[in-house]
Coordinates of C-alpha atoms and ligand atoms in Angstrom, one line a residue:
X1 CA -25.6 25.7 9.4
X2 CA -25.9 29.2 8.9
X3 CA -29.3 30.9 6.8
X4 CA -30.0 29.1 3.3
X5 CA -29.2 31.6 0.6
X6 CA -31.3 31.1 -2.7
X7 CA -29.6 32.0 -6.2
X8 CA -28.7 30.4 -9.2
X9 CA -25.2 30.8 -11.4
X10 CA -25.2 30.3 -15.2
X11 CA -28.4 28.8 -15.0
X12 CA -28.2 26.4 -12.6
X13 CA -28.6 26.4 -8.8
X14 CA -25.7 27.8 -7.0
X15 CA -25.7 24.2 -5.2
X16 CA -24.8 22.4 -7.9
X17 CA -21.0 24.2 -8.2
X18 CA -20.4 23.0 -4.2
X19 CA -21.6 19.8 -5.4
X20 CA -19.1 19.4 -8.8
X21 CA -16.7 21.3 -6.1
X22 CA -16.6 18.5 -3.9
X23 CA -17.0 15.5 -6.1
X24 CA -14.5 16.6 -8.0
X25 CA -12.2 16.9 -4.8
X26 CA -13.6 13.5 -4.1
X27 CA -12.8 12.0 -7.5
X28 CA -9.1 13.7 -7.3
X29 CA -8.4 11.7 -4.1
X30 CA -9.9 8.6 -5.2
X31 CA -8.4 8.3 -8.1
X32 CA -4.7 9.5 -7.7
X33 CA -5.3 6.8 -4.8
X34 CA -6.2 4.1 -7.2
X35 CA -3.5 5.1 -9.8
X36 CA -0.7 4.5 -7.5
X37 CA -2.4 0.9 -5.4
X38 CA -1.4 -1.7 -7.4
X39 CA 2.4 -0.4 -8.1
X40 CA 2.6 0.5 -4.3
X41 CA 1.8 -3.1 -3.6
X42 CA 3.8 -4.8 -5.8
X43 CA 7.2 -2.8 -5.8
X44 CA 6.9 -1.5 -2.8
X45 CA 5.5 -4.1 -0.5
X46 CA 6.6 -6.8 -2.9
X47 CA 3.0 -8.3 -3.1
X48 CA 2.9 -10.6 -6.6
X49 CA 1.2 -9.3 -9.4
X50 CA -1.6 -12.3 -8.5
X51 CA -2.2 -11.0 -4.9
X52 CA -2.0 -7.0 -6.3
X53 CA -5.2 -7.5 -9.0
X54 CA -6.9 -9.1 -6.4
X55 CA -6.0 -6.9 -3.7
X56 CA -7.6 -3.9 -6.4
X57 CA -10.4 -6.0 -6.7
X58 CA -11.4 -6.4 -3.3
X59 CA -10.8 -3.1 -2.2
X60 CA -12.7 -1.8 -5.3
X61 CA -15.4 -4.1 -5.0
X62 CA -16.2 -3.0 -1.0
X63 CA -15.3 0.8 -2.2
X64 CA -18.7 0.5 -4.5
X65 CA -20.5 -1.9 -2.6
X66 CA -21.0 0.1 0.8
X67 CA -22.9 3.1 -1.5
X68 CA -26.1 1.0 -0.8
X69 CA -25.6 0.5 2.4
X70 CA -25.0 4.6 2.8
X71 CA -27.8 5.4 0.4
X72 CA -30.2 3.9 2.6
X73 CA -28.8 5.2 5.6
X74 CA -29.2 8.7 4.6
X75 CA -32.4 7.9 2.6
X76 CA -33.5 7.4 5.9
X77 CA -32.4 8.6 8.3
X78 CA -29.1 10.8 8.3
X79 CA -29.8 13.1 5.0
X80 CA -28.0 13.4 2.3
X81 CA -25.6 16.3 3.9
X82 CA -24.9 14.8 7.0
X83 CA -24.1 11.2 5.6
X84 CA -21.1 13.5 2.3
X85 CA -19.5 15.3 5.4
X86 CA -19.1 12.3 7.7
X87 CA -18.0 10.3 4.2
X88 CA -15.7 12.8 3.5
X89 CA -14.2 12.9 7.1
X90 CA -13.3 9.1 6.8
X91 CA -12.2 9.9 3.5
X92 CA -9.7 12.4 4.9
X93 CA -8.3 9.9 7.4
X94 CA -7.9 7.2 4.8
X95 CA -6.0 9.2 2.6
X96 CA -3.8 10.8 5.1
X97 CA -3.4 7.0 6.9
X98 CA -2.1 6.0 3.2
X99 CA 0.9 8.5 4.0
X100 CA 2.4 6.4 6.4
X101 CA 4.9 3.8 4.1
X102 CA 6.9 2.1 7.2
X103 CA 9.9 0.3 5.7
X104 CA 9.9 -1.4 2.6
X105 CA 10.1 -5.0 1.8
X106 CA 13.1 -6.6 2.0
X107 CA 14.4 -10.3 1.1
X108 CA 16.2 -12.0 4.1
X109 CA 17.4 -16.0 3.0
X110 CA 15.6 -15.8 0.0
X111 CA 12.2 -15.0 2.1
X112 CA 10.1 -11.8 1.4
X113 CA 9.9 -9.7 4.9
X114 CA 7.0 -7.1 5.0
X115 CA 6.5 -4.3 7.1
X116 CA 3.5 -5.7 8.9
X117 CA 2.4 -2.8 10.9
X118 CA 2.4 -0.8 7.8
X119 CA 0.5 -3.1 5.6
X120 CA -1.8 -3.0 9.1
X121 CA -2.3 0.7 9.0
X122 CA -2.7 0.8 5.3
X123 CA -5.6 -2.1 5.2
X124 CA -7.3 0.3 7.8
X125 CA -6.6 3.5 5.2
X126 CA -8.4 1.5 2.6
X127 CA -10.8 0.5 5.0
X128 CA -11.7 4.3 5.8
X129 CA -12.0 4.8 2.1
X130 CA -13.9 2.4 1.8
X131 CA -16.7 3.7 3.9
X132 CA -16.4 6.9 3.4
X133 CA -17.0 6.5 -0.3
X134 CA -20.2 4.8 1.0
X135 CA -21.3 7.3 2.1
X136 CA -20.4 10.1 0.0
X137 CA -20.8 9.1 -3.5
X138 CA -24.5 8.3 -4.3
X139 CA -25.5 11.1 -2.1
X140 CA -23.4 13.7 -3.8
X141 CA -25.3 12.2 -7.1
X142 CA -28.9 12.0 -4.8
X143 CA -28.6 15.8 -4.1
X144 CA -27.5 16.8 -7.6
X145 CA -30.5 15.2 -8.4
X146 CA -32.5 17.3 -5.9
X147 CA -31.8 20.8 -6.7
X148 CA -33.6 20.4 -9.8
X149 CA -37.9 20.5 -9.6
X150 CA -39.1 16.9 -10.7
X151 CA -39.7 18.6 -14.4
X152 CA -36.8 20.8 -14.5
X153 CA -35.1 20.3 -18.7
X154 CA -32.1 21.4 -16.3
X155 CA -31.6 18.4 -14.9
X156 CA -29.8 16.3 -17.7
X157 CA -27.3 19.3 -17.9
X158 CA -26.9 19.4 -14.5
X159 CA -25.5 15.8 -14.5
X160 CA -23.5 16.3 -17.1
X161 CA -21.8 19.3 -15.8
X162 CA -21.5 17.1 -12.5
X163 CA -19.9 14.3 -14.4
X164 CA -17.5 16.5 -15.8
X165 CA -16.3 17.6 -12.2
X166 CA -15.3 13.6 -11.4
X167 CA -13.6 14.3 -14.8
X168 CA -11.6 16.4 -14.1
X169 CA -10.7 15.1 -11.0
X170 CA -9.7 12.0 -11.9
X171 CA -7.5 13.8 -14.8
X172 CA -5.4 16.0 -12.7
X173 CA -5.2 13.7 -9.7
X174 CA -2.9 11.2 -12.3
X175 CA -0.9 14.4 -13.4
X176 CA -0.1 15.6 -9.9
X177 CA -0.8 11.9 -7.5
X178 CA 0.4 9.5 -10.1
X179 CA 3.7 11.6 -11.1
X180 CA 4.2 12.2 -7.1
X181 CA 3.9 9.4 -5.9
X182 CA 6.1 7.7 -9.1
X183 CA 8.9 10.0 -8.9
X184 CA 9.1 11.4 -5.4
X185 CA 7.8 8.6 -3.4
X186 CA 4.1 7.6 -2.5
X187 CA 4.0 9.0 0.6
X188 CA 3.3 12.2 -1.6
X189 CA 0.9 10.9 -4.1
X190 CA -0.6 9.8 -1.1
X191 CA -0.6 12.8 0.7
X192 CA -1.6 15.2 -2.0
X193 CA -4.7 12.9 -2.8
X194 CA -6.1 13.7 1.2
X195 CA -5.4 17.3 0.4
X196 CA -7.0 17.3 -2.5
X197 CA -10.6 15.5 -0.3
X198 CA -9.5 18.1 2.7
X199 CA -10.4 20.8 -0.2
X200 CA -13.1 19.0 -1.0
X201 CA -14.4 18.6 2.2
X202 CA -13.8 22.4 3.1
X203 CA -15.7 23.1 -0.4
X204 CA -18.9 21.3 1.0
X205 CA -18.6 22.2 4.8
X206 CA -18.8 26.2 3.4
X207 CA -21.3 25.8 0.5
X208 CA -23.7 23.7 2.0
X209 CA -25.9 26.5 2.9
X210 CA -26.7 26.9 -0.9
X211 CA -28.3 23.4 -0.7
X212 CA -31.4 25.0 0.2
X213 CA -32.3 22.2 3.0
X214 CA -32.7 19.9 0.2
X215 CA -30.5 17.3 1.5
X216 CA -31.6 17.5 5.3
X217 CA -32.6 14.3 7.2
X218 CA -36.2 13.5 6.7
X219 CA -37.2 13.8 10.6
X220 CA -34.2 15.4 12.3
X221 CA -35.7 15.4 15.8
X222 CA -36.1 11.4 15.5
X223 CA -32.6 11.6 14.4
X224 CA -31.6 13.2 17.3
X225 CA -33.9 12.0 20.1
X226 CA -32.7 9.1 22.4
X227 CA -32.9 6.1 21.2
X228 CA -31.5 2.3 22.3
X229 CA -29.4 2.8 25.6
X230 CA -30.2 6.3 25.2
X231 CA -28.4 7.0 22.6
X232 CA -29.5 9.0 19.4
X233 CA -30.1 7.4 16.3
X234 CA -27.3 9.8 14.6
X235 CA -25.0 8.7 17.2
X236 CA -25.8 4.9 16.5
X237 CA -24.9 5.3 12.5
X238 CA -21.3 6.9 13.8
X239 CA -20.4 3.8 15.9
X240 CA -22.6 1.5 13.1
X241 CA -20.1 3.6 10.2
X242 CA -16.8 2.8 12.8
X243 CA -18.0 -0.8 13.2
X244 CA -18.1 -1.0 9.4
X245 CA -14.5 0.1 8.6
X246 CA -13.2 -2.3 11.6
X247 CA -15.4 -4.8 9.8
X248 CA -14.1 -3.9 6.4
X249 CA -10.4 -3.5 7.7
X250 CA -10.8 -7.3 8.6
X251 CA -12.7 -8.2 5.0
X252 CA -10.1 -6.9 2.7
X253 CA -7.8 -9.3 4.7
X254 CA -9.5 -12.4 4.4
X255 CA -9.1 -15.3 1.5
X256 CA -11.2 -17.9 1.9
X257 CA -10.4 -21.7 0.3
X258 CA -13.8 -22.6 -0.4
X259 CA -12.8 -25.4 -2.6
X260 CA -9.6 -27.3 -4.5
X261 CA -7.6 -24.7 -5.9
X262 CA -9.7 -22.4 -5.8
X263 CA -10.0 -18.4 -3.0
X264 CA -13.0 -16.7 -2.3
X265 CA -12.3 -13.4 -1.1
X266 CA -14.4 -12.2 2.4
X267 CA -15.7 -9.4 -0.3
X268 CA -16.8 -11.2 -2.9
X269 CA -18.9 -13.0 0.0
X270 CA -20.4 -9.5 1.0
X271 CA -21.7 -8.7 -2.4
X272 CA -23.5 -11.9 -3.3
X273 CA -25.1 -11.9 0.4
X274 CA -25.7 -8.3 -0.5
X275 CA -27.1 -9.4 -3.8
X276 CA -29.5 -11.8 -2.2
X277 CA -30.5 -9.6 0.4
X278 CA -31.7 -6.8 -2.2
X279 CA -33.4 -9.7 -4.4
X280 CA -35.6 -11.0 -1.2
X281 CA -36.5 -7.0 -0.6
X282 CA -37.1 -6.7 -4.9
X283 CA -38.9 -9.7 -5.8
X284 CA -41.7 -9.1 -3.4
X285 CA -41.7 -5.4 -3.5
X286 CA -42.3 -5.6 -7.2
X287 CA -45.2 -8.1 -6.9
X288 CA -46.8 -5.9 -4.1
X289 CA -46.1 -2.5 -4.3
X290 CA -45.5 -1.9 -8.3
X291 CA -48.3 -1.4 -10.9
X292 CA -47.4 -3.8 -14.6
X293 CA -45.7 -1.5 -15.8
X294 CA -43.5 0.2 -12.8
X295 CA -42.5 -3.9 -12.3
X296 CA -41.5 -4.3 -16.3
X297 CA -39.5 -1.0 -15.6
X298 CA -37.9 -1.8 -12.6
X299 CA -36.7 -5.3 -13.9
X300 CA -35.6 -3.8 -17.2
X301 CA -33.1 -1.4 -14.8
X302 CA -31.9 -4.2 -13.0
X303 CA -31.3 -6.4 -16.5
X304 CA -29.5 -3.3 -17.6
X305 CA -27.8 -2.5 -14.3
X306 CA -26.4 -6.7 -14.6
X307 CA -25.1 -6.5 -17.7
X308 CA -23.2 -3.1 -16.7
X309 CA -21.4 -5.4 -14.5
X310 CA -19.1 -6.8 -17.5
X311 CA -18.4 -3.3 -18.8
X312 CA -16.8 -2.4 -15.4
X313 CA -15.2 -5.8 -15.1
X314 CA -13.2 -4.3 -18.4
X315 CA -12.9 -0.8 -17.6
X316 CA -11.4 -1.4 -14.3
X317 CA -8.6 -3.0 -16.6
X318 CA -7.4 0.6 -17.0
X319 CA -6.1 0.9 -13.1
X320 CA -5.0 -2.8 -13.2
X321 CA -3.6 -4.9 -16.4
X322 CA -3.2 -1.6 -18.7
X323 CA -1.3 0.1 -15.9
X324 CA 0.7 -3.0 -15.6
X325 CA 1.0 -2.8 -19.3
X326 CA 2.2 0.4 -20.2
X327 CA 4.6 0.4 -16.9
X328 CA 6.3 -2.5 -18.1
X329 CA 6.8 -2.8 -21.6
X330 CA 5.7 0.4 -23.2
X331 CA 8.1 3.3 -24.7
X332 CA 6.1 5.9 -22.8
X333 CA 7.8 9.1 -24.6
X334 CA 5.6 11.3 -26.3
X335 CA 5.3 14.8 -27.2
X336 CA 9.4 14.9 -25.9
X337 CA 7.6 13.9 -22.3
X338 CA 8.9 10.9 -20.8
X339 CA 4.9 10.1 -19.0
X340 CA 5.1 7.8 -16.1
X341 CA 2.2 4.8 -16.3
X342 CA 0.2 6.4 -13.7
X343 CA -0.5 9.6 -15.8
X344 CA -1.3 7.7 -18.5
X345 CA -4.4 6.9 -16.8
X346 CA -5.6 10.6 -16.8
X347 CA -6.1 9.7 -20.5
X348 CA -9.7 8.2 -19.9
X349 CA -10.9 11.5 -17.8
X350 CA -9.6 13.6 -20.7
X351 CA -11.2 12.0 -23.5
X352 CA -14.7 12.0 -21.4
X353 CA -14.1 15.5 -20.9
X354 CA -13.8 16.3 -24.5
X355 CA -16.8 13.9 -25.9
X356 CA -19.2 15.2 -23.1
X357 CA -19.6 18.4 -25.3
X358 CA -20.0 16.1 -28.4
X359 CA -22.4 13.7 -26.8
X360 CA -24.3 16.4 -25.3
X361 CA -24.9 18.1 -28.5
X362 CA -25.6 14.5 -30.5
X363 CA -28.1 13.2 -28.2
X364 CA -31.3 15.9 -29.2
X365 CA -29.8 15.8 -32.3
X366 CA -30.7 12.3 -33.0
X367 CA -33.4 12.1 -30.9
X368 CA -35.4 15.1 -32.8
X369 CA -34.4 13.2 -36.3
X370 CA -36.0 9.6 -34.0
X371 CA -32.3 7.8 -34.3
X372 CA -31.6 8.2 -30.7
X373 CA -30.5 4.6 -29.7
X374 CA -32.6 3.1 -27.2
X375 CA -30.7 2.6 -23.2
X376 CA -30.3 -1.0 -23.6
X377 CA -29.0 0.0 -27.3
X378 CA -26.6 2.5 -25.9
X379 CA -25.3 -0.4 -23.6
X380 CA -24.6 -3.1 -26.3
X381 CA -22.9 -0.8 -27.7
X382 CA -20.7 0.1 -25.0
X383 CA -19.6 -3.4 -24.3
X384 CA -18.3 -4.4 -27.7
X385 CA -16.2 -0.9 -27.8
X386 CA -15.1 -2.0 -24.5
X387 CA -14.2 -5.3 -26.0
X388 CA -12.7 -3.1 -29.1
X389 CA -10.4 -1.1 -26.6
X390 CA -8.2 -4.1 -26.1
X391 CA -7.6 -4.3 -29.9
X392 CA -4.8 -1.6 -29.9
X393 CA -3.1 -3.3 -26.8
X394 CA -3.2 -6.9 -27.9
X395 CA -1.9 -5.4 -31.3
X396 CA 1.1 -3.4 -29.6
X397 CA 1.3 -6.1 -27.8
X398 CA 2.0 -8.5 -30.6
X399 CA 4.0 -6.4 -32.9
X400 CA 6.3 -4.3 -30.5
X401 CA 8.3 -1.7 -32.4
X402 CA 12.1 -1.5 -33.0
X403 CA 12.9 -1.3 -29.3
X404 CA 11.5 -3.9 -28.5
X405 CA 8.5 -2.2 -26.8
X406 CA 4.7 -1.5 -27.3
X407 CA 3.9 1.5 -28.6
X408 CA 2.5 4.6 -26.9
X409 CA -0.3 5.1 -29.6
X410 CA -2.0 2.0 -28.4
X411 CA -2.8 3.3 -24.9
X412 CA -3.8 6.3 -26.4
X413 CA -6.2 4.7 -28.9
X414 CA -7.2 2.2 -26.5
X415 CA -8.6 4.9 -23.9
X416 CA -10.2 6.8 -26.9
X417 CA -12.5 3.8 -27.6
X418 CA -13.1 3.0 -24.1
X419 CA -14.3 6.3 -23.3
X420 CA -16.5 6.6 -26.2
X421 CA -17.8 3.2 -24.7
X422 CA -18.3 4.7 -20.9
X423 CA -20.4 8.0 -22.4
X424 CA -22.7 5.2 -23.8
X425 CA -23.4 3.6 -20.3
X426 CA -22.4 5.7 -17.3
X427 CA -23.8 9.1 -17.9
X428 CA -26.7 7.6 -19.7
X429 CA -27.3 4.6 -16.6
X430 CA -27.1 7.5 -14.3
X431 CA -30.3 9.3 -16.2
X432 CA -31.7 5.4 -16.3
X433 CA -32.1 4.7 -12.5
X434 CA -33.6 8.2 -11.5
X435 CA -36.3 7.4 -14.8
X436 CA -36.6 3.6 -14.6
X437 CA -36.5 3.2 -10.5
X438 CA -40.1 4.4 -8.6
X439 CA -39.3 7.6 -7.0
X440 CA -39.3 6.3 -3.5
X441 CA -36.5 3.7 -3.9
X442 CA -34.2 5.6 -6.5
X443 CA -31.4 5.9 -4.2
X444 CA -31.9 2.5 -3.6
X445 CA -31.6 1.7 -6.8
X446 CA -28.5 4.4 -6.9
X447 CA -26.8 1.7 -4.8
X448 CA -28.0 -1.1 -7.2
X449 CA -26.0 0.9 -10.2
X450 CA -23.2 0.9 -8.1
X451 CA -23.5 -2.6 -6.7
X452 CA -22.4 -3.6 -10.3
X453 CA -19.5 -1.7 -10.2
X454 CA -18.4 -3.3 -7.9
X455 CA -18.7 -6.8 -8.9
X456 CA -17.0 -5.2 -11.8
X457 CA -14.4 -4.7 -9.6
X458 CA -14.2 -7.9 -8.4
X459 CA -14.3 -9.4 -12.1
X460 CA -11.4 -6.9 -13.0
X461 CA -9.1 -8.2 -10.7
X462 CA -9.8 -11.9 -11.7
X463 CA -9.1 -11.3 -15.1
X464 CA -6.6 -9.3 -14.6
X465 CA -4.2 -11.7 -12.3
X466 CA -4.7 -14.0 -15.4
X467 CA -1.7 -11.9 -16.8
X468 CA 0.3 -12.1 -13.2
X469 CA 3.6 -13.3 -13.8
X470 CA 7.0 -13.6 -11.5
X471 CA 9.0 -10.4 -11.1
X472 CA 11.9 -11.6 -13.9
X473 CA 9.9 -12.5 -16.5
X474 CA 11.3 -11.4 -20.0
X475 CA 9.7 -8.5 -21.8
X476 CA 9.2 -10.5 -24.6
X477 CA 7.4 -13.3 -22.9
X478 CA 5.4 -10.6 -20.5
X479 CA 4.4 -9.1 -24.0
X480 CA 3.1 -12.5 -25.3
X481 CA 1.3 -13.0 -21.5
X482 CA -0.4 -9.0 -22.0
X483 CA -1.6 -9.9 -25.8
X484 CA -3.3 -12.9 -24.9
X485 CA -5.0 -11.8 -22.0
X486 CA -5.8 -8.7 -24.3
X487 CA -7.6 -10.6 -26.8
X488 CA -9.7 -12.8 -24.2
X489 CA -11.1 -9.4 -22.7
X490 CA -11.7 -8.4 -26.3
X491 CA -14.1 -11.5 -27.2
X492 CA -15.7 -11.2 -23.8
X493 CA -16.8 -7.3 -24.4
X494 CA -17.9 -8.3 -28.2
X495 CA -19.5 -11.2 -27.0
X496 CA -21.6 -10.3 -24.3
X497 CA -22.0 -6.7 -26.5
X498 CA -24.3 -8.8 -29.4
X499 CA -25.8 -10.8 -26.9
X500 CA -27.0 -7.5 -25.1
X501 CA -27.8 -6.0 -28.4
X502 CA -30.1 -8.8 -29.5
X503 CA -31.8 -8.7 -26.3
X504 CA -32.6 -4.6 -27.1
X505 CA -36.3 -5.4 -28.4
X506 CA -37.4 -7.2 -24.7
X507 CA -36.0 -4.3 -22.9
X508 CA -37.4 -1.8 -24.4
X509 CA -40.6 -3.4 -24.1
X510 CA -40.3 -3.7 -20.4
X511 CA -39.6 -0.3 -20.6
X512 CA -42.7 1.1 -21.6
X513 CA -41.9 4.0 -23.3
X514 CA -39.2 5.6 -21.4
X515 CA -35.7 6.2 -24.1
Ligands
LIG601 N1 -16.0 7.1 -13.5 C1 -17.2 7.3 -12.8 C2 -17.1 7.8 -11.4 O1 -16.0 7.7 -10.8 C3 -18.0 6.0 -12.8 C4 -17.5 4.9 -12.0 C5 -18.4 3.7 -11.8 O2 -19.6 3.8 -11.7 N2 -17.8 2.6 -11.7 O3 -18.0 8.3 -10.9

């Protein structure tokens, strides 16, 4: 690493542009990855629709479950730095293993015949991902966090200039990925998404002099002494990060019947053993080591983080069942472009990218008048307009126009209420953990924000196989099956929204007078 250089840039620290640099890269890869899964799967593998949701559930769910597992890892021992360039390595691999398609399936006497060795080589892909966004997401976010001095007013514009980065990124990934991989085969999409984390990487590998050895491990010669069998700790976190995508190359593979009629996925094992693991490290550690109110706080942002988990569980609709949706039975023309169902993603990042401004600007607004909604506020709110989203869909759904088809207005209205929805909870759960958590275990806690992501995940794909349905179906009855799994997500987002509202006075008392 050469000399830091100090210096700033419009304000902020010159750091934080390597930072939005990379995550954004990050971002692009991830999610022109995620755009194209679940119709790689099903058309191109032939997976049905039942085995595709939970396929994107599983691999979602491990994607956002091993950011505890590499938040504490570089919390302790690797650094922040190290543990993004070895994420982004893996991340590199993955992408570029998802480039290799083999031979599509085929039907031979009425039997499906897969491509084995491909669908082997593309479980390890994910598997790579997998890790390596483990260990390169909540340290990006940790280090954003540290260029800023404990009471630098920067800070909240720092993170929302960093969120606007994964923005971005996941925006032009569904342009370019999505309408690659749709049109000229997914190879490309593929391919152009580990470019894209290749940049990325690059981006961080050069800037990461400007990080001002704020992300450094936190004893680099214990890192690198000798350690069991001689071998260095740094070393031991390599083969413990290549044991973990062999491990998770296996996982996304396994369904369990754990009773009548009824799979367990190897994942969904991982993150309730995960779950209970953190809860025997919490319970005691808040009894011990907390004053009254630091305990009230830290259960407040673990009641808040749980009920996050339902948001996700809808949102992730977006890359599943609304994907599905608009693929299937939508007229997708619109401003004389035919769009392909993978950029319609994209929609979500755009509309964040134009309310950030909005929300930015409303927040001391309200706040200096006293009307600033409280956090646990905010997050009712965001689950009945996540519950709202579905509204449009179940609507187009139920009265398709002339042709026959569902409307391309819904989608579009759809991800406009959604998104207002996710700048009530994800920017604002961000700011939550680094003021809720106790300094030493925010990255911790980092992990515990994205823990519920990932049973979102995991929920996502549940609900969204309810809508799985055989390849020939009629696009009248698949529009019946899409409505009515439309309006169940609906009740469940306004359901759980007024429970979580009327729960607002506890939380904010256990909150003790943070916003
Ligand atoms: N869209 C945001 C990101 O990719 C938040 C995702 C999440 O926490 N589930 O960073």
């Amino acid at each position: 690493m050469s000399k830091p250089e100090s210096g700033e840039l419009w304000g902020h620290p010159k750091g934080l542009y390597y930072c939005f640099f990379t995550e954004l890269w990050e971002r692009f890869s991830f999610y022109g990855m995620k755009a194209l899964l679940l119709f790689y799967v099903t058309k191109y593998h032939r997976f049905d629709d039942e085995a595709g949701y939970l396929l994107l559930g599983t691999y979602g769910g491990l994607a956002y479950a091993m950011p505890v597992v590499g938040g504490i890892v570089a919390d302790r021992y690797l650094g922040m730095r190290k543990a993004v360039v070895l994420g982004g390595v893996l991340l590199c691999l993955g992408h570029f293993g998802m480039v290799y398609e083999g031979h599509a399936a085929t039907i031979v006497d009425d039997r499906i015949v897969r491509d084995e060795f491909a669908l082997s080589v593309f479980y390890l892909s994910l598997a790579l991902i997998i890790v390596g966004v483990g260990f390169l997401k909540p340290n990006i976010s940790t280090i954003v966090g540290r260029l800023y001095g404990p009471n630098d007013s920067r800070r909240d514009a720092g993170f929302t200039i960093f969120y606007m980065g994964i923005n971005v990124g996941a925006w032009a990934s569904s342009l370019v990925c999505g309408w690659l991989g749709e049109t000229w085969g997914w190879g490309w999409g593929f391919g152009s998404a580990g470019l894209g984390m290749l940049i990325g990487l690059v981006v961080f590998v050069r800037g990461q002099a400007h990080l001002l050895g704020k992300a450094e491990p936190p004893d680099p010669a214990r890192l690198r002494a000798p350690w069991r069998l001689g071998i260095s700790r740094e070393r031991w976190i390599l083969i413990g990060a290549l044991v973990a995508v062999l491990a998770a190359w296996q996982l996304l593979q396994v369904r369990l019947s754990l009773f009548e009629g009824g799979q367990i996925s190897a994942t969904e094992i991982v993150a309730v053993l995960m779950t209970i693991a953190l809860g025997v490290w919490f319970v005691p550690f808040v009894r011990t080591q907390c004053t009254p109110a630091e305990r009230d706080q830290m259960i407040a942002l673990v009641a808040i983080t749980a009920t996050s988990v339902v948001f996700w569980g809808l949102y992730e609709q977006t890359y599943g069942s609304w994907n599905a949706f608009s693929d299937r039975v939508m007229n997708r023309e619109g401003l004389g472009v035919q769009w392909t169902a993978t950029q319609l993603t994209g929609l979500g990042a755009l509309f964040i990218f134009a309310l950030s401004p909005l929300f930015a600007w409303l927040w001391p607004r309200l706040a200096k008048r006293g009307r600033n909604p409280s956090t646990p506020a905010k997050f009712g709110g965001a689950l009945v307009l996540a519950g709202l989203s579905t509204v449009p869909l179940a609507w187009a759904a139920t009265h398709p126009g002339d042709d026959g088809l569902a409307g391309l207005w819904s989608i579009v209205l759809a991800y406009f209420i959604l998104e207002v929805g996710e700048m009530l909870i994800s920017p604002i759960g961000l700011a939550a953990v680094t003021t809720l958590s106790l300094p030493r275990v925010v990255s911790l806690m980092m992990g515990v924000w994205f823990l519920a992501s990932a049973f979102g995940e995991i929920a996502a794909g549940r609900l969204g196989a309810l809508s799985a349905m055989p390849e020939d179906t009629t696009t009248v009855d698949a529009l019946a099956i899409y409505g009515e799994l439309f309006w169940v997500l609906t009740w469940i987002g306004l359901g759980t929204g007024v429970v979580v509202l009327l729960w607002t006075p506890w939380l904010r008392r256990r909150m003790h007078g943070v916003h």
